[in-house]
Amino acid sequence: MNKRSSKQLLGRTAKVIFFLLVLVVFLFPIYFMTITALKTRSEIETRTTIYPHELNMKNFREMTRGPWKRAIINSIVVCVSSVALCLPVSFLAAYAFSRRPFMGDIHLYFWLITNRMAPAASFVLPFFAIYTNIGLFDTKLGLLFSYTLFNLPLAIWIWMSFMEAVPKEIDDAAFLDGFSVWRYFLRVFLPVLKPGLITVAVFIWMFSWTEMMFAVNLTAVASKTLPAQLTVTVMRLGYGVDWGMAAAGGTISIIPGIVLVIFTKKYLTRGFVPLRRL
Amino acid sequence: MSDKRYLLIFPAIILLIFNSIFPLVVVLNYSFTKPFSDNPVFEGVDNYVDVLHSSEWWDAFKRNALFTGIALAIEVPVGLLFALLIRGKGKLIDIVSTVVIIPSLIPFVSVGILWRLMTRTGGPIPLFMGFFGVAYTLMTPKSAFWTLIIMDAWHWISLVFLLLSASLVTIPEVYYTAARIDGSTKWQTFRYITFPGIKLSLITVLLLRIIDSFKLFDENFILTGGGPGRSTELLSFFIIKKGIREWVGGFSAAASIIYLVIVILLCYLLISFLTKGKGMLER
């Protein structure tokens, strides 16, 4: 008995040490970026310290004005409008796929999903050419449209998995009661699918928030998003990179992810389930 | 009712025609001509021949394949280990599992910045390595390549973890109880209960990570910018460099198409495996 409990204690200690190690490996880089944003430029350039010896709020204050403020606002606008556009559109399409079989639906669905998998790099050149011709270059509307290329398939994919779990008898009962399609959506279907709604919204938001390929190549000045602005800061050659500024922007870019993981963790896990079944 | 279903799917189709078909037509058109020149004439498959004869393309391709292989060999076993160890109830487990997920929600650019900060001359990682007597710098091709891999692992172990934990939960607890009563060893339990339960997720995550590693761009762009030399130039980076920076549109377009075909083939493999030929929509 004694031997067994000491072995258990050893196992538990090993586990706790392992957990702490994991925490350090995953949190330290984030912590280091945050404190770098709080250091003075000379401290960043001259030595590596694990806490700011002289607190400097200048970098974060810079985030609230000029190009940084614009970039943050642009990011939020593009993300919110992506959710607003893709959420209803993908909902309707997913409903059609899951409830109303039609000719060629399987091929259409496959094509939809491959859009999610297609490399963004292949689309940058044509988007660039098209957008400069029709005046969508360097506009938030252009970014919003280019993001739908990936957002829509992903959203439909996740919606599908949630809808498949809702028994079709509910539809029949509602329609027998004389519900119209729209009334059925609002009164019956959507309330059941609330977790799905949240999951899809979170995923569209996160994708739009983290996207960089289009944001960098399809914008110039006015509609740079936060990732694009960060890229400009880091890639500026010749002057030396202002790491304090880059770190402050990076820290801000992490906030939505952390908020989302804390409040919607169970939905996130759920959102990955469709990937298993397709 | 029968006409309404097309109405339902109409908005999605319109958006994707504008954002997917239309660009594809444009890029296909480019790939057969010399675009942005005074006289863009039809050149047949010249651009494709150029790409397939270009050593730069094949270098990028091989580098990308090597990168994918090594990154997966790290991410999948470690992610699986995490999923097996970090489960159950408890405050510490809650905190750890939340923290492990965070990297996958950080914008890719910020991951790049984070690792640039960590690996700068005199930064934490060179200092840490120096402590063990290893001189570390991002400036050599080998260490740049390995740093890219480690960064990718740091970033995407979270995805492997998330997916595998989600599928571990679906294995009924009674199986484990039965195994315990029958006195099976830990390895046997894993081999005959856990593994079959997560096999499908495991293969999904493998293929998903293969596809995503073939698309990697942002972190590559920020961390190393393809350098030193061309030692960390992956496929996406190569295409963007050719198309946007060096402005050889036809070549880049042809490379894009070849690249797209490779990724879609991988995707097709993924889907046909997962559905076991049953078709995409289960009815």
Coordinates of C-alpha atoms in Angstrom, one line a residue:
Chain A
M1 CA 0.0 0.0 0.0
N2 CA 2.7 2.4 1.0
K3 CA 4.8 1.5 -2.0
R4 CA 1.8 2.1 -4.3
S5 CA 1.0 5.5 -2.9
S6 CA 4.6 6.7 -3.1
K7 CA 4.6 5.6 -6.7
Q8 CA 1.3 7.5 -7.3
L9 CA 2.8 10.6 -5.6
L10 CA 5.8 10.3 -8.0
G11 CA 3.5 10.0 -11.0
R12 CA 1.5 13.0 -9.9
T13 CA 4.6 15.1 -9.3
A14 CA 6.0 14.2 -12.7
K15 CA 2.6 15.3 -14.2
V16 CA 2.6 18.6 -12.4
I17 CA 6.2 19.3 -13.5
F18 CA 5.2 18.4 -17.1
F19 CA 2.3 20.8 -16.9
L20 CA 4.4 23.6 -15.6
L21 CA 6.9 23.0 -18.4
V22 CA 4.1 23.1 -21.0
L23 CA 2.9 26.4 -19.4
V24 CA 6.3 27.9 -19.6
V25 CA 6.9 26.9 -23.2
F26 CA 3.6 28.2 -24.4
L27 CA 3.3 31.3 -22.3
F28 CA 6.8 32.6 -22.2
P29 CA 7.0 33.8 -25.8
I30 CA 3.7 35.7 -25.3
Y31 CA 4.9 37.1 -22.0
F32 CA 8.1 38.2 -23.6
M33 CA 6.4 40.0 -26.4
T34 CA 4.1 41.8 -23.9
I35 CA 6.9 43.0 -21.7
T36 CA 9.0 44.0 -24.8
A37 CA 6.1 46.4 -25.7
L38 CA 6.5 47.9 -22.2
K39 CA 10.2 48.5 -22.4
T40 CA 12.0 51.6 -23.6
R41 CA 13.7 51.3 -27.0
S42 CA 17.2 51.5 -25.5
E43 CA 16.4 48.7 -23.2
I44 CA 15.2 46.5 -26.0
E45 CA 18.3 47.2 -28.1
T46 CA 20.9 46.9 -25.5
R47 CA 20.1 43.9 -23.3
T48 CA 17.6 41.1 -22.7
T49 CA 15.7 41.5 -19.6
I50 CA 12.8 39.4 -18.4
Y51 CA 10.8 42.4 -17.0
P52 CA 10.9 46.0 -18.0
H53 CA 13.3 47.9 -15.8
E54 CA 11.7 51.2 -16.8
L55 CA 8.0 51.1 -17.7
N56 CA 7.3 52.7 -21.0
M57 CA 3.7 53.2 -22.1
K58 CA 4.6 55.1 -25.3
N59 CA 4.2 52.1 -27.6
F60 CA 0.7 51.3 -26.4
R61 CA -0.2 55.0 -26.6
E62 CA 0.9 55.0 -30.2
M63 CA -1.6 52.2 -30.9
T64 CA -4.4 54.6 -30.2
R65 CA -3.6 57.0 -33.0
G66 CA -2.3 57.3 -36.5
P67 CA -1.9 54.3 -38.8
W68 CA -2.1 51.9 -35.9
K69 CA -5.5 53.1 -34.8
R70 CA -6.7 53.0 -38.4
A71 CA -5.3 49.4 -38.8
I72 CA -7.1 48.2 -35.6
I73 CA -10.4 49.8 -36.7
N74 CA -10.0 48.4 -40.2
S75 CA -9.4 44.9 -38.7
I76 CA -12.5 45.2 -36.6
V77 CA -14.7 46.5 -39.4
V78 CA -13.5 43.7 -41.8
C79 CA -14.1 41.0 -39.1
V80 CA -17.5 42.2 -38.1
S81 CA -18.7 42.6 -41.7
S82 CA -17.3 39.2 -42.6
V83 CA -19.3 37.6 -39.8
A84 CA -22.4 39.6 -40.9
L85 CA -22.1 38.6 -44.5
C86 CA -21.0 35.0 -44.2
L87 CA -23.1 33.9 -41.3
P88 CA -26.5 34.1 -43.0
V89 CA -25.2 33.2 -46.4
S90 CA -23.5 30.1 -45.2
F91 CA -26.5 29.2 -43.0
L92 CA -28.9 29.1 -46.0
A93 CA -26.4 27.2 -48.1
A94 CA -25.8 24.6 -45.4
Y95 CA -29.5 24.2 -44.8
A96 CA -30.0 23.5 -48.5
F97 CA -27.1 20.9 -48.5
S98 CA -28.2 19.2 -45.4
R99 CA -32.0 19.2 -45.9
R100 CA -32.9 19.6 -49.5
P101 CA -31.0 17.2 -51.9
F102 CA -30.7 18.6 -55.4
M103 CA -29.0 17.5 -58.6
G104 CA -25.3 17.8 -58.4
D105 CA -25.2 18.8 -54.8
I106 CA -22.3 16.5 -53.9
H107 CA -20.1 17.9 -56.6
L108 CA -21.0 21.4 -55.6
Y109 CA -20.2 20.7 -52.0
F110 CA -16.8 19.2 -52.9
W111 CA -16.0 22.3 -54.9
L112 CA -17.0 24.4 -51.9
I113 CA -14.7 22.6 -49.5
T114 CA -11.7 22.6 -51.9
N115 CA -11.9 26.4 -51.8
R116 CA -11.2 26.2 -48.1
M117 CA -8.1 24.1 -48.9
A118 CA -6.8 26.1 -51.9
P119 CA -3.6 28.0 -51.2
A120 CA -4.2 31.7 -50.9
A121 CA -0.9 32.3 -52.7
S122 CA -2.6 31.1 -55.9
F123 CA -5.3 33.7 -55.6
V124 CA -3.2 36.8 -54.8
L125 CA -2.1 37.6 -58.3
P126 CA -5.6 37.4 -59.9
F127 CA -7.2 39.2 -57.1
F128 CA -4.6 41.9 -57.4
A129 CA -5.2 42.2 -61.1
I130 CA -9.0 42.2 -60.8
Y131 CA -9.2 44.6 -57.9
T132 CA -6.9 47.2 -59.4
N133 CA -9.1 47.1 -62.5
I134 CA -12.5 47.5 -60.8
G135 CA -11.4 49.8 -58.0
L136 CA -11.5 47.4 -55.1
F137 CA -7.8 47.6 -54.5
D138 CA -7.0 49.0 -51.0
T139 CA -10.6 48.9 -49.9
K140 CA -12.2 47.1 -47.0
L141 CA -14.9 45.8 -49.3
G142 CA -12.3 44.1 -51.4
L143 CA -10.8 42.5 -48.4
L144 CA -14.2 41.4 -47.2
F145 CA -14.9 39.7 -50.6
S146 CA -11.5 38.0 -50.8
Y147 CA -12.0 36.6 -47.3
T148 CA -15.3 35.0 -48.3
L149 CA -13.3 32.6 -50.5
F150 CA -12.1 30.9 -47.3
N151 CA -14.8 32.0 -44.8
L152 CA -17.8 30.7 -46.7
P153 CA -16.6 27.1 -47.2
L154 CA -15.4 26.8 -43.6
A155 CA -18.7 28.2 -42.3
I156 CA -20.8 25.9 -44.4
W157 CA -18.7 23.0 -43.3
I158 CA -19.2 23.7 -39.6
W159 CA -22.9 24.5 -40.0
M160 CA -23.4 21.2 -41.7
S161 CA -22.1 19.2 -38.8
F162 CA -24.4 20.9 -36.4
M163 CA -27.4 20.6 -38.7
E164 CA -26.9 16.9 -39.2
A165 CA -27.3 16.4 -35.5
V166 CA -30.8 17.9 -35.5
P167 CA -33.4 15.3 -36.3
K168 CA -35.3 15.8 -39.5
E169 CA -38.6 15.0 -37.7
I170 CA -38.5 18.5 -36.2
D171 CA -38.7 20.0 -39.7
D172 CA -41.7 17.8 -40.6
A173 CA -43.5 18.7 -37.4
A174 CA -43.0 22.4 -38.0
F175 CA -44.0 22.3 -41.6
L176 CA -47.1 20.2 -40.7
D177 CA -48.1 23.0 -38.3
G178 CA -48.0 25.3 -41.3
F179 CA -44.8 27.2 -40.5
S180 CA -43.2 29.1 -43.4
V181 CA -39.5 28.5 -44.0
W182 CA -38.5 31.8 -42.5
R183 CA -40.7 31.3 -39.4
Y184 CA -39.3 27.8 -39.1
F185 CA -35.7 29.1 -39.1
L186 CA -36.4 31.8 -36.5
R187 CA -38.7 29.8 -34.2
V188 CA -37.4 26.3 -34.4
F189 CA -34.2 25.7 -36.3
L190 CA -31.9 28.6 -35.1
P191 CA -32.7 28.2 -31.4
V192 CA -31.7 24.6 -31.6
L193 CA -28.5 25.5 -33.4
K194 CA -27.3 28.3 -31.1
P195 CA -24.0 26.5 -30.3
G196 CA -23.5 26.2 -34.0
L197 CA -24.2 29.9 -34.5
I198 CA -21.6 30.8 -32.0
T199 CA -19.0 28.4 -33.3
V200 CA -19.4 29.6 -36.9
A201 CA -19.2 33.2 -35.8
V202 CA -16.1 32.6 -33.8
F203 CA -14.3 30.8 -36.6
I204 CA -15.2 33.5 -39.2
W205 CA -14.0 36.2 -36.8
M206 CA -10.8 34.4 -36.0
F207 CA -9.9 33.7 -39.6
S208 CA -10.6 37.2 -40.7
W209 CA -8.6 38.6 -37.8
T210 CA -5.5 36.5 -38.4
E211 CA -5.5 36.7 -42.2
M212 CA -2.4 38.3 -43.7
M213 CA -1.7 37.2 -47.2
F214 CA -4.6 39.2 -48.8
A215 CA -4.3 41.9 -46.3
V216 CA -0.7 42.6 -47.2
N217 CA -1.0 42.2 -51.0
L218 CA -4.4 43.7 -51.7
T219 CA -4.0 46.9 -49.7
A220 CA -1.7 50.0 -49.9
V221 CA -2.5 52.5 -47.1
A222 CA -6.1 53.2 -46.3
S223 CA -7.4 49.7 -45.5
K224 CA -4.4 48.0 -44.0
T225 CA -5.5 45.7 -41.3
L226 CA -3.6 45.0 -38.1
P227 CA -1.6 42.0 -39.5
A228 CA -0.7 44.1 -42.6
Q229 CA 0.4 47.0 -40.5
L230 CA 2.5 44.7 -38.3
T231 CA 4.1 43.3 -41.5
V232 CA 5.0 46.8 -42.6
T233 CA 6.6 47.5 -39.3
V234 CA 8.6 44.4 -39.2
M235 CA 9.7 44.3 -42.8
R236 CA 10.9 47.9 -42.9
L237 CA 14.5 47.6 -43.9
G238 CA 17.3 50.1 -43.5
Y239 CA 16.0 52.0 -40.5
G240 CA 16.0 49.1 -38.1
V241 CA 12.8 47.6 -36.8
D242 CA 11.0 49.4 -34.0
W243 CA 10.5 46.2 -31.9
G244 CA 8.7 47.9 -29.1
M245 CA 6.0 49.0 -31.6
A246 CA 5.8 45.6 -33.3
A247 CA 5.5 43.9 -29.9
A248 CA 2.7 46.3 -28.8
G249 CA 0.8 45.7 -32.0
G250 CA 1.4 41.9 -31.7
T251 CA 0.1 42.0 -28.1
I252 CA -3.1 43.7 -29.2
S253 CA -3.5 41.2 -32.0
I254 CA -3.5 38.4 -29.4
I255 CA -6.3 39.8 -27.2
P256 CA -9.3 38.6 -29.2
G257 CA -8.0 35.1 -29.3
I258 CA -7.4 35.0 -25.6
V259 CA -10.8 36.4 -24.9
L260 CA -12.5 33.9 -27.2
V261 CA -10.6 30.9 -25.8
I262 CA -11.7 31.8 -22.3
F263 CA -15.4 32.4 -23.1
T264 CA -16.0 30.0 -25.9
K265 CA -13.6 27.1 -25.4
K266 CA -16.2 24.4 -25.5
Y267 CA -17.5 25.8 -28.8
L268 CA -14.0 25.8 -30.2
T269 CA -13.5 22.2 -29.5
R270 CA -16.9 21.5 -31.0
G271 CA -16.0 23.5 -34.1
F272 CA -13.2 21.1 -34.9
V273 CA -15.4 18.1 -34.8
P274 CA -16.8 18.4 -38.3
L275 CA -13.2 18.1 -39.6
R276 CA -13.4 14.5 -38.4
R277 CA -16.5 13.6 -40.4
L278 CA -16.5 16.1 -43.2
Chain B
M1 CA -40.6 24.0 -52.3
S2 CA -38.4 22.5 -55.0
D3 CA -37.3 25.8 -56.4
K4 CA -36.6 27.4 -53.1
R5 CA -33.5 25.2 -52.5
Y6 CA -31.7 26.9 -55.3
L7 CA -32.7 30.2 -53.9
L8 CA -31.2 29.2 -50.6
I9 CA -27.8 28.4 -52.1
F10 CA -27.8 31.3 -54.6
P11 CA -26.0 33.9 -52.4
A12 CA -23.2 31.6 -51.6
I13 CA -22.7 30.6 -55.2
I14 CA -22.7 34.2 -56.4
L15 CA -20.1 35.2 -53.9
L16 CA -17.9 32.2 -54.7
I17 CA -18.2 32.8 -58.5
F18 CA -16.9 36.3 -58.0
N19 CA -14.2 35.3 -55.5
S20 CA -13.1 31.9 -56.7
I21 CA -14.1 31.1 -60.3
F22 CA -13.4 34.5 -61.6
P23 CA -9.8 34.8 -60.2
L24 CA -9.2 31.2 -61.3
V25 CA -10.1 32.1 -64.9
V26 CA -7.8 35.1 -64.7
V27 CA -4.9 33.2 -63.4
L28 CA -5.4 30.4 -65.9
N29 CA -5.5 33.1 -68.6
Y30 CA -2.2 34.6 -67.3
S31 CA -0.5 31.2 -67.2
F32 CA -0.9 30.9 -71.0
T33 CA 0.3 34.4 -71.8
K34 CA 2.9 36.9 -70.8
P35 CA 0.7 39.3 -68.8
F36 CA 1.4 42.9 -68.0
S37 CA 3.5 43.3 -71.1
D38 CA 2.7 45.5 -74.2
N39 CA 1.7 42.5 -76.2
P40 CA 0.2 39.7 -74.2
V41 CA 0.0 36.9 -76.7
F42 CA -1.0 33.3 -76.3
E43 CA 2.2 31.3 -75.5
G44 CA 0.8 27.9 -75.0
V45 CA 2.3 25.9 -72.2
D46 CA 5.6 27.8 -72.3
N47 CA 5.2 29.1 -68.7
Y48 CA 4.4 25.6 -67.4
V49 CA 7.5 24.2 -69.1
D50 CA 9.5 27.1 -67.6
V51 CA 8.3 26.3 -64.1
L52 CA 8.9 22.6 -64.3
H53 CA 12.4 23.3 -65.6
S54 CA 13.1 25.9 -63.0
S55 CA 15.5 24.6 -60.3
E56 CA 14.2 27.3 -57.9
W57 CA 10.7 25.8 -58.1
W58 CA 11.9 22.3 -57.4
D59 CA 14.1 23.6 -54.6
A60 CA 11.1 25.3 -53.0
F61 CA 9.1 22.1 -53.5
K62 CA 11.6 19.8 -52.0
R63 CA 12.2 22.2 -49.1
N64 CA 8.5 22.4 -48.5
A65 CA 8.2 18.6 -48.5
L66 CA 11.1 18.3 -46.1
F67 CA 9.6 21.0 -43.9
T68 CA 6.2 19.2 -43.9
G69 CA 7.7 15.9 -43.0
I70 CA 9.8 17.1 -40.1
A71 CA 7.1 19.4 -38.7
L72 CA 4.5 16.6 -38.8
A73 CA 6.9 14.2 -37.2
I74 CA 7.1 16.6 -34.2
E75 CA 3.6 18.0 -34.1
V76 CA 1.5 14.9 -34.3
P77 CA 3.3 12.7 -31.6
V78 CA 3.7 15.7 -29.2
G79 CA 0.1 16.8 -29.8
L80 CA -1.1 13.2 -29.2
L81 CA 0.9 13.1 -26.0
F82 CA -0.6 16.4 -24.8
A83 CA -4.1 15.1 -25.6
L84 CA -3.5 11.9 -23.6
L85 CA -1.9 13.7 -20.6
I86 CA -3.9 16.9 -20.4
R87 CA -7.4 15.5 -19.9
G88 CA -9.8 14.9 -17.1
K89 CA -11.0 17.4 -14.5
G90 CA -9.1 19.8 -12.3
K91 CA -8.1 23.4 -12.2
L92 CA -4.6 22.9 -13.4
I93 CA -5.8 20.8 -16.3
D94 CA -8.3 23.5 -17.2
I95 CA -5.6 26.2 -17.2
V96 CA -3.1 24.1 -19.2
S97 CA -5.5 23.0 -21.8
T98 CA -6.6 26.6 -22.3
V99 CA -3.1 27.8 -22.6
V100 CA -2.1 25.1 -25.1
I101 CA -5.0 26.2 -27.4
I102 CA -4.0 29.9 -27.4
P103 CA -1.2 29.7 -30.1
S104 CA -3.7 28.6 -32.7
L105 CA -5.7 31.8 -32.2
I106 CA -2.8 34.2 -32.6
P107 CA -2.5 35.9 -35.9
F108 CA 0.3 34.3 -37.9
V109 CA 2.1 37.6 -38.2
S110 CA 2.3 37.9 -34.5
V111 CA 3.6 34.4 -34.2
G112 CA 6.4 35.5 -36.6
I113 CA 7.1 38.6 -34.6
L114 CA 7.0 36.6 -31.3
W115 CA 9.7 34.3 -32.7
R116 CA 11.7 37.1 -34.2
L117 CA 11.8 38.6 -30.7
M118 CA 12.8 35.3 -29.2
T119 CA 15.6 34.6 -31.6
R120 CA 17.1 38.1 -32.1
T121 CA 20.8 38.4 -31.4
G122 CA 21.0 38.5 -27.6
G123 CA 17.3 37.4 -27.3
P124 CA 16.1 34.7 -24.9
I125 CA 16.7 31.7 -27.2
P126 CA 20.3 32.5 -28.2
L127 CA 21.0 33.2 -24.5
F128 CA 19.4 30.0 -23.4
M129 CA 21.3 28.0 -26.1
G130 CA 24.5 29.9 -25.1
F131 CA 24.0 28.6 -21.6
F132 CA 24.5 25.1 -23.0
G133 CA 27.4 26.3 -25.0
V134 CA 25.6 26.3 -28.4
A135 CA 26.1 29.3 -30.5
Y136 CA 22.7 30.0 -32.0
T137 CA 21.8 32.5 -34.7
L138 CA 19.1 32.8 -37.3
M139 CA 21.7 33.7 -39.9
T140 CA 22.7 30.2 -40.9
P141 CA 20.5 28.3 -43.4
K142 CA 20.3 25.3 -41.2
S143 CA 19.3 27.0 -38.0
A144 CA 16.8 29.2 -39.9
F145 CA 15.2 26.2 -41.3
W146 CA 15.0 24.5 -37.9
T147 CA 13.7 27.6 -36.2
L148 CA 10.9 27.7 -38.8
I149 CA 10.0 24.1 -37.9
I150 CA 10.1 24.7 -34.2
M151 CA 7.9 27.8 -34.6
D152 CA 5.4 25.9 -36.7
A153 CA 5.3 23.2 -34.0
W154 CA 4.8 25.7 -31.3
H155 CA 2.0 27.2 -33.4
W156 CA 0.1 24.1 -34.5
I157 CA 0.5 21.5 -31.7
S158 CA -2.5 23.3 -30.4
L159 CA -4.6 22.2 -33.4
V160 CA -3.5 18.6 -33.1
F161 CA -4.2 18.8 -29.4
L162 CA -7.7 20.3 -29.9
L163 CA -8.8 17.8 -32.5
L164 CA -7.5 14.7 -30.7
S165 CA -8.9 15.8 -27.3
A166 CA -12.3 16.4 -29.0
S167 CA -12.2 12.8 -30.3
L168 CA -10.8 11.3 -27.0
V169 CA -13.9 12.6 -25.2
T170 CA -16.1 10.5 -27.6
I171 CA -14.6 7.2 -26.4
P172 CA -17.0 5.7 -23.8
E173 CA -15.6 5.5 -20.3
V174 CA -17.0 2.0 -19.9
Y175 CA -14.4 0.7 -22.4
Y176 CA -11.7 1.8 -20.0
T177 CA -13.4 0.4 -17.0
A178 CA -13.8 -3.0 -18.8
A179 CA -10.1 -2.9 -19.7
R180 CA -9.1 -2.2 -16.1
I181 CA -11.2 -5.1 -14.8
D182 CA -9.7 -7.4 -17.4
G183 CA -6.3 -6.2 -16.2
S184 CA -4.9 -4.9 -19.5
T185 CA -1.7 -3.0 -19.5
K186 CA -1.4 0.7 -20.3
W187 CA 0.0 -0.1 -23.7
Q188 CA -2.8 -2.6 -24.5
T189 CA -5.4 -0.1 -23.4
F190 CA -3.9 2.5 -25.8
R191 CA -3.5 0.0 -28.6
Y192 CA -6.9 -1.6 -28.5
I193 CA -9.2 1.1 -27.1
T194 CA -7.7 4.6 -27.4
F195 CA -6.0 4.2 -30.8
P196 CA -9.0 2.8 -32.7
G197 CA -11.2 5.5 -31.2
I198 CA -9.0 8.4 -32.4
K199 CA -7.7 6.8 -35.6
L200 CA -9.9 8.8 -37.9
S201 CA -9.1 12.1 -36.2
L202 CA -5.4 11.2 -36.3
I203 CA -5.4 10.7 -40.0
T204 CA -7.6 13.8 -40.5
V205 CA -5.2 15.9 -38.5
L206 CA -2.3 14.5 -40.4
L207 CA -3.7 15.3 -43.8
L208 CA -5.0 18.7 -42.6
R209 CA -1.5 19.6 -41.4
I210 CA 0.1 18.4 -44.6
I211 CA -2.2 20.6 -46.6
D212 CA -1.6 23.6 -44.3
S213 CA 2.2 23.1 -44.2
F214 CA 2.1 23.2 -48.0
K215 CA 0.3 26.5 -47.8
L216 CA 2.5 28.1 -45.1
F217 CA 3.4 31.7 -45.9
D218 CA 3.0 34.3 -43.2
E219 CA 5.4 33.0 -40.5
N220 CA 7.9 32.2 -43.2
F221 CA 7.6 35.7 -44.6
I222 CA 8.0 37.4 -41.2
L223 CA 10.6 35.2 -39.5
T224 CA 13.1 34.6 -42.2
G225 CA 11.8 36.3 -45.4
G226 CA 13.0 33.2 -47.3
G227 CA 16.6 33.8 -46.2
P228 CA 19.4 33.5 -45.6
G229 CA 19.8 33.2 -49.3
R230 CA 16.9 31.1 -50.4
S231 CA 17.3 28.5 -47.6
T232 CA 13.8 28.9 -46.2
E233 CA 11.9 29.7 -49.3
L234 CA 8.7 27.6 -49.4
L235 CA 6.2 27.3 -52.2
S236 CA 3.8 30.1 -51.3
F237 CA 6.7 32.4 -50.7
F238 CA 8.2 31.5 -54.0
I239 CA 4.9 32.2 -55.9
I240 CA 4.4 35.6 -54.2
K241 CA 8.0 36.6 -54.8
K242 CA 7.8 35.8 -58.5
G243 CA 4.3 37.3 -59.0
I244 CA 4.3 40.4 -56.9
R245 CA 7.9 41.3 -56.4
E246 CA 9.7 40.2 -59.5
W247 CA 6.6 40.8 -61.6
V248 CA 6.9 37.7 -63.8
G249 CA 3.2 37.2 -64.0
G250 CA 3.0 34.3 -66.5
F251 CA 5.6 32.2 -64.6
S252 CA 4.0 32.9 -61.3
A253 CA 0.5 32.1 -62.6
A254 CA 1.6 28.8 -64.0
A255 CA 3.3 28.0 -60.7
S256 CA 0.1 28.9 -58.9
I257 CA -1.9 26.5 -61.0
I258 CA 0.5 23.6 -60.5
Y259 CA 0.6 24.4 -56.8
L260 CA -3.2 24.6 -56.7
V261 CA -3.5 21.2 -58.4
I262 CA -1.0 19.6 -55.9
V263 CA -3.0 21.0 -52.9
I264 CA -6.4 20.0 -54.3
L265 CA -5.1 16.4 -55.0
L266 CA -4.1 16.3 -51.3
C267 CA -7.5 17.6 -50.4
Y268 CA -9.2 15.0 -52.6
L269 CA -7.2 12.3 -50.8
L270 CA -8.3 13.6 -47.5
I271 CA -11.9 13.7 -48.4
S272 CA -12.1 10.4 -50.1
F273 CA -10.3 8.8 -47.2
L274 CA -12.6 10.3 -44.6
T275 CA -15.8 9.4 -46.4
K276 CA -14.5 6.0 -47.5
G277 CA -16.0 6.6 -51.0
K278 CA -19.4 7.1 -49.5
G279 CA -19.7 10.5 -50.9
M280 CA -19.5 13.9 -49.2
L281 CA -23.0 14.2 -48.0
E282 CA -24.1 11.4 -45.7
R283 CA -27.7 10.4 -46.4

